[in-house]
């Protein structure tokens, strides 16, 4: 189905519809990497290793227990530390005697249908055992009696291979894991470039490509969360790789905590690509009989450029990472109250806004920060999850009832992981926040982080959030997280386990999210962390959509959304139309431009409808009607990047839906340029012989015209220009020769 093993050659061949991954069991002891790339029909010979690194002919003929045997030039699947491989190891240990050397060797393997559970960690899933197959290669470091299971799950129809590692202490003595990565991969002819999604708050997921120099290349998060600065995704490629051509080797880590992504180029041009939990501050005490699971890594290979890589990620994340009823349901069009009123509102003012929203066609109203405790600014009340009856005399349930009576659904903002020093919760439990005794408790936004490595704290969060969600039919939750972790420690962790804190925090968070989302399966949960500060595949296991950035400026969003689409499907990316001038950058942009920037994703609004003119409100109502008609096509179609905002002053996106029956195209030119003409874009992946009608016109084009001659941009001078086209494929019988527009650039 997806995995074969040949006893005579000792080669494992993992294959999907388009990809092959091969492992050689070297001298029946070490799994070595043979190949990852385009699907090949046969197993590579073991002699393939001889061209991998200098002097390999000698090395492969030397018995592994010979004193002259060296590991330095061999491509290991999961390299150890302390012998003769001087490259970065995949894991490290410290035993009771202080020794750090290990030498794990093969003892057995299994090939199983489906995919085993990863316990408390979020991961991909199978809906039936016949859609995936798992290889488990078991290694044993005999001196320590430490078992290491390498898991490879193949999803043939999705062109995805996943990897993770499980450690088991079979001895009667404890051992410390000080490094435990999810994946290590030696690529002998290493690509020349690395691509990542980087940035900061208000400037997330910007695409950056850089050359891979000799030595260590990479990036990491040490913030306790996956971070605004670096998304847990990396792609290796050559300089000539484009959207539609060239090889791409990509990893995405299913983890929301501190992580590392590194590509080490050795002196011969080979690359060791690794990803997993950040070893900084990591030290896991593995007692007798205890197991440790690393997070899962998703591996995607494309021979056809970045476009194929992205489509593979989009389909897999949407269908095998995302959970629950909302995977295949259209997302509601919402109005969030934050930029409309911030903390200053009453039940009366919210209802006035809700009536305007209902009149415009909004489907869901989200009450953002300020509804709980005594929350009149960001100085207090986080942790006190009960309604402020001064603002809401009838509580959340009373407000919800009134909003529902307008035909609107209701949503709420929470920031459950945080606590304000000025709160009833903190006064009752000052030990519940993350802190180190004797050191200041660093605040950001006047708040501290609760210690989710503690069960009592996790239980409180589940109880307090559940109490609100049980009180009335809340349909949506925006789960926010507005600061990173400092003074990382827990009073309940003994000294020998202090290095476990960061990962235990994530395990606690995943437990809280699993319990709450399971208890409320009909609530749509949206992930937010000051925007895109925790934008990763693990969050997709609990959240049906993601707030990509707190920056709602339409020009900025072109780069943020373009970068996010490298990995994440538009279905998961929320994009709101906000006021002009924009609240973050004070940049004015026309309504149509803002509409076109938000339209290819999950549309929402982040503005005060009560401050808009009648003509602006009419425009909003028309936008909503248009989006409702296009929504199934946008949210479940295939997304293509036709032109990049990182390459100049133009951006173009395309969605192909219903097996190519509908084609949606958006073009953006943020800034006017003098003496510019002959603008156009060429579409992709149409049927050359088919014909496509431009809706709301009598124009008909052949697929070949749209792909090779392209669309002429009806450009006019001025900043913030955009244009949208909707084509529908029509039956050939309905096409007359005279109707076909053979216009070219």
XYZ file of C-alpha atoms in Angstrom:
745
model
C 0.000 0.000 0.000
C 2.631 2.543 1.051
C 5.521 0.637 2.669
C 7.581 -2.339 1.539
C 10.620 -4.073 3.047
C 12.931 -6.340 1.070
C 14.839 -8.860 3.173
C 17.503 -9.440 0.515
C 18.454 -5.753 0.198
C 17.439 -4.595 3.714
C 15.685 -1.597 2.181
C 12.449 0.018 3.338
C 10.575 1.810 0.557
C 7.919 4.291 1.681
C 5.882 5.671 -1.192
C 2.931 7.930 -1.888
C 1.336 8.676 -5.241
C 4.187 11.047 -6.137
C 6.936 10.488 -3.580
C 9.458 7.834 -2.586
C 11.395 7.668 0.687
C 13.963 4.888 1.133
C 15.874 3.660 4.173
C 18.745 1.133 4.184
C 19.215 -1.051 7.239
C 23.012 -0.848 7.246
C 24.802 -3.994 8.484
C 21.536 -4.884 10.229
C 22.289 -2.161 12.773
C 21.812 1.417 11.585
C 18.927 2.872 9.534
C 20.539 5.066 6.878
C 18.809 7.484 4.558
C 18.932 6.492 0.894
C 16.472 8.755 -0.868
C 13.592 11.206 -0.600
C 12.139 12.663 -3.763
C 10.083 11.957 -6.867
C 8.430 8.539 -6.928
C 10.747 5.835 -8.264
C 9.644 2.319 -9.123
C 12.559 0.316 -7.753
C 14.698 0.209 -4.634
C 18.022 1.960 -4.865
C 21.067 -0.298 -4.407
C 23.124 -0.037 -1.227
C 25.979 1.194 -3.394
C 24.004 4.438 -3.693
C 25.571 5.337 -0.348
C 29.052 5.187 -1.824
C 28.420 8.417 -3.690
C 26.853 10.107 -0.713
C 30.005 11.314 1.009
C 33.744 11.231 0.507
C 35.464 7.903 1.250
C 32.145 6.093 1.616
C 33.379 3.087 -0.374
C 35.814 2.315 2.427
C 33.329 3.079 5.179
C 30.551 0.883 3.865
C 32.941 -2.077 3.727
C 34.155 -1.656 7.312
C 32.306 -3.676 9.991
C 30.554 -1.381 12.416
C 32.387 -2.856 15.435
C 35.792 -2.438 13.814
C 37.803 0.278 15.631
C 38.334 1.948 12.240
C 34.618 2.323 11.568
C 33.467 5.964 11.423
C 29.966 7.423 11.351
C 31.071 10.849 10.171
C 30.106 10.451 6.521
C 26.989 8.302 6.763
C 23.420 9.612 6.290
C 21.646 8.507 9.478
C 17.895 8.472 9.968
C 18.219 9.310 13.670
C 21.831 10.159 14.570
C 23.221 9.815 18.082
C 25.895 11.752 19.965
C 29.349 11.107 21.274
C 30.968 8.618 18.907
C 32.264 9.634 15.465
C 29.414 11.631 13.937
C 30.295 15.264 14.600
C 27.176 16.719 13.033
C 24.168 17.746 15.068
C 22.543 14.749 16.830
C 18.818 14.017 16.796
C 18.798 13.277 20.515
C 21.080 13.442 23.546
C 21.009 11.869 26.988
C 22.787 12.102 30.327
C 22.877 8.957 32.475
C 23.206 8.635 36.239
C 26.993 8.577 35.958
C 27.073 11.757 33.892
C 27.946 10.015 30.613
C 26.423 11.325 27.388
C 27.360 8.689 24.801
C 24.753 6.447 23.149
C 24.828 3.905 20.318
C 21.323 2.674 19.410
C 21.081 -0.266 17.017
C 18.264 -1.963 15.158
C 16.431 -4.809 16.888
C 13.152 -5.103 14.948
C 10.561 -3.348 12.834
C 6.800 -3.475 12.286
C 4.594 -2.385 9.395
C 1.083 -1.622 10.636
C -2.138 -0.475 8.981
C -3.361 2.986 9.886
C -1.643 5.254 12.372
C -1.081 4.626 16.102
C -2.253 7.223 18.609
C 0.244 9.769 19.907
C -1.422 10.036 23.299
C -1.644 13.600 24.636
C -0.043 15.272 21.618
C -2.081 16.677 18.724
C -1.306 14.959 15.442
C -2.679 13.864 12.101
C -5.366 11.215 12.058
C -6.768 8.423 9.905
C -10.438 7.986 9.265
C -9.831 4.354 8.309
C -6.819 2.058 8.563
C -6.696 1.530 4.815
C -5.739 5.151 4.059
C -2.364 5.043 5.825
C 0.411 2.684 6.822
C 2.991 3.017 9.586
C 6.556 1.738 9.813
C 8.063 1.463 13.300
C 11.820 0.892 13.406
C 12.911 -0.065 16.921
C 16.438 0.748 18.063
C 18.039 -0.153 21.385
C 20.955 1.458 23.153
C 22.012 -1.632 25.120
C 24.304 -0.058 27.753
C 21.434 2.163 28.901
C 18.616 -0.188 27.883
C 17.008 2.828 26.180
C 14.558 1.926 23.404
C 13.989 4.352 20.547
C 11.053 3.797 18.186
C 11.123 5.705 14.914
C 7.603 6.167 13.520
C 6.954 6.807 9.829
C 3.331 7.089 8.693
C 2.607 7.213 4.963
C -0.577 8.821 3.606
C -0.348 7.733 -0.073
C -3.330 9.699 -1.394
C -2.153 12.919 0.297
C 1.540 12.696 -0.676
C 2.490 13.184 2.978
C 4.829 11.241 5.257
C 4.795 11.979 8.995
C 7.506 11.238 11.515
C 7.865 11.189 15.257
C 9.960 9.362 17.849
C 9.157 7.518 21.055
C 11.675 6.881 23.845
C 11.182 4.124 26.448
C 13.427 3.582 29.460
C 13.659 -0.214 29.855
C 16.293 -0.052 32.610
C 15.831 0.296 36.361
C 17.803 3.575 36.398
C 16.585 7.000 35.301
C 18.087 8.813 32.337
C 17.782 12.428 31.220
C 16.749 13.321 27.679
C 18.364 16.676 26.935
C 17.510 16.697 23.225
C 14.670 14.808 21.520
C 13.921 15.938 17.974
C 11.005 14.725 15.897
C 12.824 14.282 12.612
C 16.374 14.173 11.289
C 17.059 13.808 7.594
C 20.382 13.637 5.728
C 20.114 14.871 2.127
C 23.325 14.093 0.254
C 22.943 16.613 -2.584
C 21.663 19.436 -0.440
C 19.532 22.214 -1.928
C 21.101 25.673 -1.925
C 18.344 27.698 -0.248
C 16.095 27.714 2.784
C 12.684 29.349 2.909
C 10.912 30.289 6.131
C 7.934 32.357 7.290
C 9.209 35.013 9.673
C 8.358 38.436 11.056
C 7.010 39.891 14.265
C 3.684 41.010 15.713
C 1.727 42.961 13.053
C 4.127 41.572 10.399
C 3.706 37.790 10.578
C 4.443 35.026 8.041
C 6.640 37.032 5.684
C 8.374 34.855 3.114
C 12.160 34.857 3.381
C 14.541 32.867 1.175
C 18.246 32.671 1.997
C 21.313 30.762 0.904
C 22.486 27.795 2.949
C 26.104 28.350 3.902
C 28.465 25.709 5.253
C 27.729 25.037 8.905
C 24.517 25.574 10.849
C 21.576 27.388 9.271
C 18.220 27.701 10.913
C 15.848 29.450 13.267
C 14.008 28.745 16.490
C 11.559 29.979 19.065
C 12.509 30.244 22.734
C 9.350 32.128 23.699
C 7.329 29.196 25.000
C 5.096 29.417 21.925
C 5.706 28.921 18.235
C 5.898 32.746 17.968
C 5.281 35.672 15.611
C 8.960 35.652 14.735
C 9.227 32.175 13.214
C 6.553 29.770 11.993
C 7.390 26.060 12.613
C 7.818 25.422 8.884
C 10.848 25.195 6.622
C 11.385 24.403 2.944
C 14.669 23.613 1.207
C 15.022 24.341 -2.507
C 17.410 25.600 -5.161
C 17.744 29.155 -6.457
C 15.702 28.398 -9.573
C 12.740 26.874 -7.716
C 9.567 28.854 -8.417
C 5.858 28.465 -7.764
C 5.549 25.971 -10.616
C 8.973 24.363 -11.094
C 11.855 22.927 -9.106
C 12.222 20.595 -6.144
C 11.015 21.474 -2.643
C 11.699 19.523 0.578
C 9.399 20.856 3.312
C 8.766 20.185 7.003
C 5.982 21.492 9.212
C 6.043 20.724 12.932
C 2.779 19.880 14.695
C 3.721 21.733 17.862
C 2.826 25.047 19.509
C 5.766 25.499 21.879
C 9.423 26.465 21.592
C 10.908 24.664 18.601
C 14.010 24.416 16.451
C 14.395 24.159 12.669
C 17.934 23.672 11.450
C 19.750 22.703 8.279
C 23.416 21.851 8.781
C 25.484 21.857 5.595
C 28.607 19.735 5.974
C 31.966 20.172 4.271
C 30.869 18.075 1.285
C 27.582 19.853 0.601
C 25.261 17.376 2.314
C 22.502 18.776 4.521
C 21.169 17.439 7.797
C 17.635 18.804 8.182
C 16.182 18.583 11.701
C 13.138 19.775 13.594
C 11.559 19.329 16.984
C 11.266 20.684 20.511
C 13.862 23.378 21.167
C 16.682 21.771 23.211
C 17.209 25.077 25.032
C 15.761 24.666 28.547
C 14.697 21.081 27.713
C 15.652 18.270 30.112
C 13.198 15.392 30.524
C 13.737 12.875 33.316
C 12.821 9.459 31.937
C 12.294 7.106 34.853
C 12.154 3.321 34.665
C 9.360 2.200 32.321
C 8.462 5.757 31.304
C 7.883 6.830 27.692
C 8.381 10.141 25.943
C 6.756 11.090 22.613
C 8.148 13.822 20.413
C 5.732 16.010 18.415
C 4.852 14.956 14.888
C 6.589 16.403 11.810
C 4.847 16.560 8.425
C 7.098 15.910 5.422
C 6.106 17.125 1.956
C 8.158 16.781 -1.234
C 7.267 18.602 -4.451
C 8.909 18.206 -7.842
C 6.748 21.013 -9.245
C 7.642 23.997 -7.091
C 6.027 25.751 -4.154
C 2.512 25.584 -5.554
C 2.346 21.788 -5.350
C 3.856 21.870 -1.864
C 1.213 24.320 -0.654
C -1.708 22.413 -2.158
C -0.445 19.236 -0.472
C -0.285 20.979 2.898
C -3.689 22.633 2.366
C -5.503 19.369 1.635
C -3.774 17.424 4.402
C -4.183 20.066 7.109
C -7.814 20.639 6.202
C -8.748 16.960 6.082
C -6.351 15.055 8.374
C -5.208 17.609 10.945
C -8.389 19.645 11.455
C -11.074 18.015 13.587
C -14.776 18.332 14.247
C -17.861 19.369 12.357
C -16.422 22.630 11.014
C -13.835 20.972 8.772
C -16.254 20.995 5.867
C -18.718 23.691 6.927
C -18.709 27.268 5.616
C -17.441 29.780 8.144
C -19.828 32.534 9.296
C -19.329 36.201 8.412
C -18.761 37.963 11.709
C -18.412 41.414 13.198
C -15.886 41.690 16.028
C -16.469 44.549 18.474
C -12.804 45.235 19.317
C -11.968 47.997 16.850
C -15.542 49.264 17.100
C -15.503 50.066 20.824
C -12.486 48.476 22.550
C -13.255 48.303 26.319
C -15.909 51.030 26.288
C -19.360 49.575 25.781
C -22.678 48.819 27.457
C -25.350 46.283 26.681
C -27.324 49.050 24.980
C -24.408 50.104 22.749
C -23.638 46.494 21.825
C -27.268 45.914 20.868
C -27.290 49.077 18.734
C -24.222 47.732 16.923
C -25.829 44.285 16.643
C -28.944 45.743 14.994
C -26.801 47.497 12.397
C -24.878 44.249 11.836
C -28.057 42.236 11.344
C -29.376 44.814 8.894
C -26.152 44.584 6.865
C -26.334 40.781 6.707
C -23.668 39.922 9.297
C -24.220 36.390 10.629
C -22.375 36.418 13.974
C -21.426 39.132 16.469
C -18.329 38.632 18.635
C -18.067 40.501 21.932
C -14.332 40.986 22.382
C -12.283 41.974 25.443
C -13.940 43.846 28.310
C -17.049 41.825 29.177
C -15.779 40.131 32.378
C -14.660 41.032 35.909
C -13.997 44.789 36.159
C -12.262 44.997 32.785
C -12.288 48.674 31.730
C -8.713 48.535 30.402
C -5.942 45.958 30.090
C -4.771 46.435 33.705
C -7.141 44.008 35.424
C -9.494 41.032 35.614
C -7.912 38.354 33.403
C -8.777 35.095 35.133
C -12.112 36.369 36.494
C -14.347 34.743 33.887
C -17.735 36.028 35.024
C -19.714 38.843 33.390
C -19.385 42.477 34.414
C -22.981 43.286 35.416
C -22.243 47.004 35.319
C -21.843 46.741 31.539
C -24.138 43.758 31.063
C -26.974 43.900 33.632
C -28.497 40.667 32.346
C -25.163 38.907 32.008
C -23.882 37.032 28.987
C -27.010 34.910 28.757
C -29.238 37.995 28.617
C -27.120 39.617 25.929
C -26.972 36.373 23.963
C -30.756 36.067 24.030
C -31.177 39.584 22.634
C -28.564 39.055 19.934
C -30.114 35.750 18.907
C -33.510 37.472 18.625
C -32.028 39.560 15.788
C -31.145 36.401 13.862
C -27.475 36.724 14.809
C -25.253 34.136 16.445
C -23.065 35.290 19.326
C -19.384 34.796 20.069
C -17.080 35.702 22.970
C -13.415 36.581 23.435
C -11.401 34.744 26.097
C -7.763 34.806 27.160
C -7.829 31.850 29.548
C -4.073 31.224 29.852
C -3.422 34.648 31.403
C -4.015 36.303 34.762
C -3.958 39.949 35.827
C -2.196 40.744 39.120
C -5.252 42.921 39.747
C -7.809 40.095 39.761
C -9.713 37.992 42.238
C -8.018 34.889 40.843
C -4.504 36.218 41.453
C -5.342 37.403 44.939
C -6.674 33.947 45.773
C -3.891 31.996 44.020
C -0.705 34.054 43.530
C 1.205 30.773 43.171
C -0.788 29.813 40.049
C 1.189 32.068 37.722
C 4.497 31.137 36.138
C 7.271 32.568 38.310
C 10.607 31.915 39.984
C 10.689 32.628 43.751
C 12.858 35.622 44.565
C 12.735 37.093 41.053
C 10.389 39.774 39.661
C 7.288 38.540 37.875
C 7.731 40.163 34.467
C 4.517 41.597 33.057
C 3.527 42.432 29.524
C 0.179 44.080 28.853
C -0.119 44.087 32.664
C -0.559 40.322 32.776
C 1.134 37.098 33.806
C 0.872 33.577 32.406
C -0.908 30.854 34.348
C 1.046 27.671 35.075
C -0.623 25.101 32.849
C 1.841 22.432 33.927
C -0.372 22.222 37.051
C -3.524 20.110 36.956
C -5.400 22.371 39.389
C -4.868 25.359 37.086
C -5.973 23.377 34.031
C -9.076 22.176 35.857
C -9.937 25.759 36.803
C -9.668 26.919 33.193
C -11.893 24.110 31.941
C -14.472 24.811 34.647
C -14.510 28.593 34.259
C -14.713 28.661 30.456
C -17.245 25.818 30.418
C -19.425 27.667 32.901
C -19.856 30.579 30.499
C -20.295 28.407 27.412
C -22.925 26.313 29.201
C -24.946 29.345 30.262
C -26.295 30.200 26.807
C -25.901 29.237 23.133
C -22.480 30.789 22.446
C -21.570 29.755 18.894
C -18.012 31.074 18.636
C -14.984 31.593 20.874
C -11.943 33.693 20.057
C -9.182 32.185 22.224
C -6.409 34.758 22.629
C -2.905 34.612 24.105
C -1.218 38.006 24.375
C 2.230 37.423 25.825
C 5.161 35.002 25.861
C 6.577 32.997 28.764
C 9.273 34.402 31.053
C 10.598 33.176 34.427
C 9.740 29.668 33.224
C 9.262 27.514 36.301
C 6.613 25.812 38.395
C 6.506 25.485 42.163
C 5.198 21.932 41.775
C 8.057 20.618 39.628
C 11.009 19.216 41.599
C 14.492 20.452 40.713
C 15.364 17.368 38.657
C 12.300 18.004 36.468
C 12.630 21.781 36.088
C 13.750 21.344 32.464
C 10.381 19.784 31.640
C 8.410 22.955 32.276
C 7.974 24.337 28.745
C 6.807 21.026 27.313
C 4.579 20.287 30.305
C 2.945 23.679 29.760
C 2.086 22.650 26.201
C 0.767 19.272 27.360
C -1.435 21.105 29.858
C -2.708 23.482 27.183
C -3.491 20.622 24.809
C -5.374 18.847 27.603
C -7.446 21.980 28.337
C -8.225 22.514 24.657
C -9.146 18.879 24.119
C -11.532 18.846 27.075
C -13.241 22.131 26.207
C -13.593 21.582 22.454
C -14.861 18.026 23.050
C -17.416 19.298 25.548
C -18.650 21.976 23.111
C -18.419 20.417 19.633
C -20.884 22.921 18.140
C -18.833 25.968 19.116
C -16.497 27.347 16.443
C -13.175 28.075 18.180
C -10.774 30.598 16.635
C -7.070 30.615 17.485
C -5.372 33.938 18.227
C -2.115 34.914 19.934
C -1.760 38.668 19.517
C -2.521 37.734 15.932
C -0.259 35.026 14.493
C 1.887 34.300 17.557
C 0.805 30.660 17.747
C -0.024 29.897 14.127
C 0.859 26.222 13.739
C -0.657 22.873 12.679
C -1.145 21.691 16.276
C -3.648 24.489 16.856
C -5.655 23.214 13.872
C -6.500 20.112 15.884
C -8.621 22.283 18.203
C -9.405 25.517 16.338
C -11.417 25.778 13.144
C -9.871 29.058 12.042
C -6.954 31.340 12.867
C -6.596 35.085 13.304
C -3.455 35.637 11.214
C -2.513 39.080 12.531
C -3.753 41.970 14.646
C -2.699 44.141 11.718
C -5.862 44.652 9.672
C -4.304 47.104 7.204
C -5.160 45.771 3.739
C -1.751 46.524 2.182
C 0.079 44.766 5.037
C -2.304 41.835 4.828
C -1.221 41.079 1.248
C 2.159 39.837 2.489
C 0.829 38.265 5.700
C -1.850 36.246 3.889
C 0.385 35.377 0.926
C 3.006 33.967 3.302
C 0.476 32.103 5.433
C -0.907 30.420 2.317
C 2.443 28.675 1.808
C 1.304 26.152 4.412
C -2.189 26.942 5.676
C -5.453 26.672 3.691
C -7.519 29.863 3.188
C -10.328 28.109 5.072
C -8.256 28.519 8.261
C -7.163 32.141 7.723
C -9.504 34.877 8.941
C -9.262 38.272 7.229
C -11.361 41.203 8.420
C -12.328 44.411 6.663
C -11.463 47.224 9.058
C -11.940 50.970 9.193
C -10.123 53.528 7.073
C -7.746 55.011 8.108
C -6.522 51.745 9.574
C -6.199 51.617 13.385
C -2.714 50.094 13.354
C -0.976 52.052 10.552
C -3.297 55.033 10.061
C -3.288 54.266 6.321
C -6.432 55.100 4.317
C -7.537 52.538 1.727
C -10.699 52.374 -0.380
C -13.441 49.976 0.646
C -13.198 47.941 -2.569
C -9.481 47.307 -2.041
C -10.100 46.162 1.552
C -12.909 43.924 0.335
C -10.753 42.297 -2.340
C -7.886 41.655 0.118
C -10.198 39.918 2.615
C -12.409 38.118 0.123
C -10.199 35.092 -0.727
C -10.159 34.038 2.955
C -12.622 33.926 5.880
C -14.386 37.263 5.634
C -15.224 39.285 8.712
C -15.502 42.896 9.856
C -13.524 44.836 12.458
C -15.088 48.318 12.454
C -17.898 50.431 13.850
C -20.889 50.192 11.531
C -22.532 53.064 13.428
C -19.887 55.483 12.165
C -20.427 54.601 8.511
C -22.480 56.518 5.972
C -25.552 55.023 4.324
C -23.601 54.436 1.116
C -20.824 52.656 3.042
C -23.365 50.473 4.834
C -24.971 49.643 1.508
C -21.527 48.660 0.210
C -21.017 46.370 3.223
C -24.399 44.713 2.642
C -23.497 44.095 -1.005
C -20.068 42.731 -0.043
C -21.719 40.250 2.285
C -24.221 39.099 -0.355
C -21.404 38.622 -2.861
C -19.263 36.721 -0.375
C -22.135 34.463 0.659
C -22.538 33.436 -2.979
C -18.796 32.852 -3.394
C -18.143 31.356 0.065
C -18.306 27.625 -0.820
C -15.965 28.245 -3.742
C -13.500 30.343 -1.736
C -13.368 28.256 1.408
C -13.135 24.836 -0.246
C -11.375 25.597 -3.521
C -7.697 25.256 -4.422
C -5.632 28.393 -3.821
C -2.901 29.503 -6.249
C -0.419 32.368 -5.962
C -0.054 33.993 -9.392
C 2.064 36.969 -8.340
C 3.932 37.659 -5.096
C 3.902 40.890 -3.070
C 7.462 40.034 -2.041
C 8.643 40.407 -5.648
C 7.321 43.877 -6.385
C 4.255 46.090 -6.417
C 1.747 43.507 -7.642
C -0.065 40.575 -6.050
C -2.415 38.116 -7.727
C -4.270 35.129 -6.303
C -6.560 32.551 -7.878
C -8.984 29.926 -6.561
C -10.149 26.981 -8.638
C -13.302 25.353 -7.252
C -15.691 22.526 -8.071
C -13.079 20.663 -10.122
C -12.245 23.727 -12.172
C -15.803 24.752 -12.969
C -15.359 28.086 -11.163
C -12.242 30.252 -11.379
C -11.873 33.279 -9.085
C -9.025 35.734 -9.656
C -7.878 38.763 -7.630
C -5.274 41.320 -8.660
C -3.759 44.051 -6.428
C -1.494 47.010 -7.132
C -1.023 48.897 -3.838
C 0.922 51.893 -5.157
C 0.729 53.912 -8.340
C 3.821 54.047 -10.530
C 4.491 56.605 -13.238
C 4.421 55.674 -16.917
C 3.287 52.089 -16.428
C 1.245 50.159 -18.971
C 0.606 46.664 -20.350
C -0.252 45.057 -17.021
C -1.592 41.525 -17.146
C -1.629 38.140 -15.440
C -1.692 34.595 -16.791
C -3.902 32.012 -15.123
C -2.897 28.425 -14.438
C -4.392 24.943 -14.364
C -7.291 25.546 -16.718
C -8.447 23.189 -19.462
C -6.879 24.566 -22.647
C -9.741 23.353 -24.805
C -12.530 24.496 -22.487
C -14.306 27.851 -22.516
C -14.924 30.131 -19.574
C -17.562 32.837 -19.267
C -16.725 35.959 -17.302
C -19.772 36.298 -15.085
C -21.793 39.507 -15.242
C -20.590 40.023 -18.816
C -20.950 38.448 -22.251
C -17.230 37.707 -22.582
C -16.098 34.128 -23.182
C -12.463 33.024 -23.207
C -10.768 29.758 -24.043
C -8.609 28.187 -21.385
C -5.596 28.554 -23.641
C -6.193 32.310 -23.977
C -6.445 32.809 -20.212
C -3.296 30.782 -19.547
C -1.010 31.888 -22.367
C -2.238 35.342 -23.434
C -3.633 36.146 -20.016
C -5.936 38.772 -18.599
C -5.406 42.449 -19.314
C -5.537 44.554 -16.160
C -8.016 47.394 -16.502
C -5.627 49.590 -14.569
C -6.129 53.233 -13.666
C -3.797 55.613 -11.888
C -3.855 55.982 -8.127
C -2.873 53.925 -5.091
C -4.669 50.802 -3.888
C -5.958 49.452 -7.166
C -7.583 46.001 -7.263
C -9.634 43.944 -9.671
C -11.685 40.741 -9.385
C -12.901 38.237 -12.003
C -15.230 35.256 -11.670
C -15.163 32.766 -14.545
C -17.444 29.780 -14.975
C -16.596 26.930 -17.288
C -19.346 26.379 -19.829
C -20.351 23.467 -22.011
C -18.788 23.570 -25.464
C -22.221 23.352 -27.061
C -23.085 26.731 -25.545
C -20.128 28.455 -27.186
C -20.339 30.209 -30.523
C -17.195 31.091 -32.405
C -18.141 34.748 -32.489
C -18.551 34.900 -28.716
C -15.055 33.760 -27.860
C -12.779 36.639 -26.914
C -9.281 35.921 -28.217
C -7.787 39.008 -26.638
C -4.076 38.996 -25.870
C -1.690 41.326 -24.188
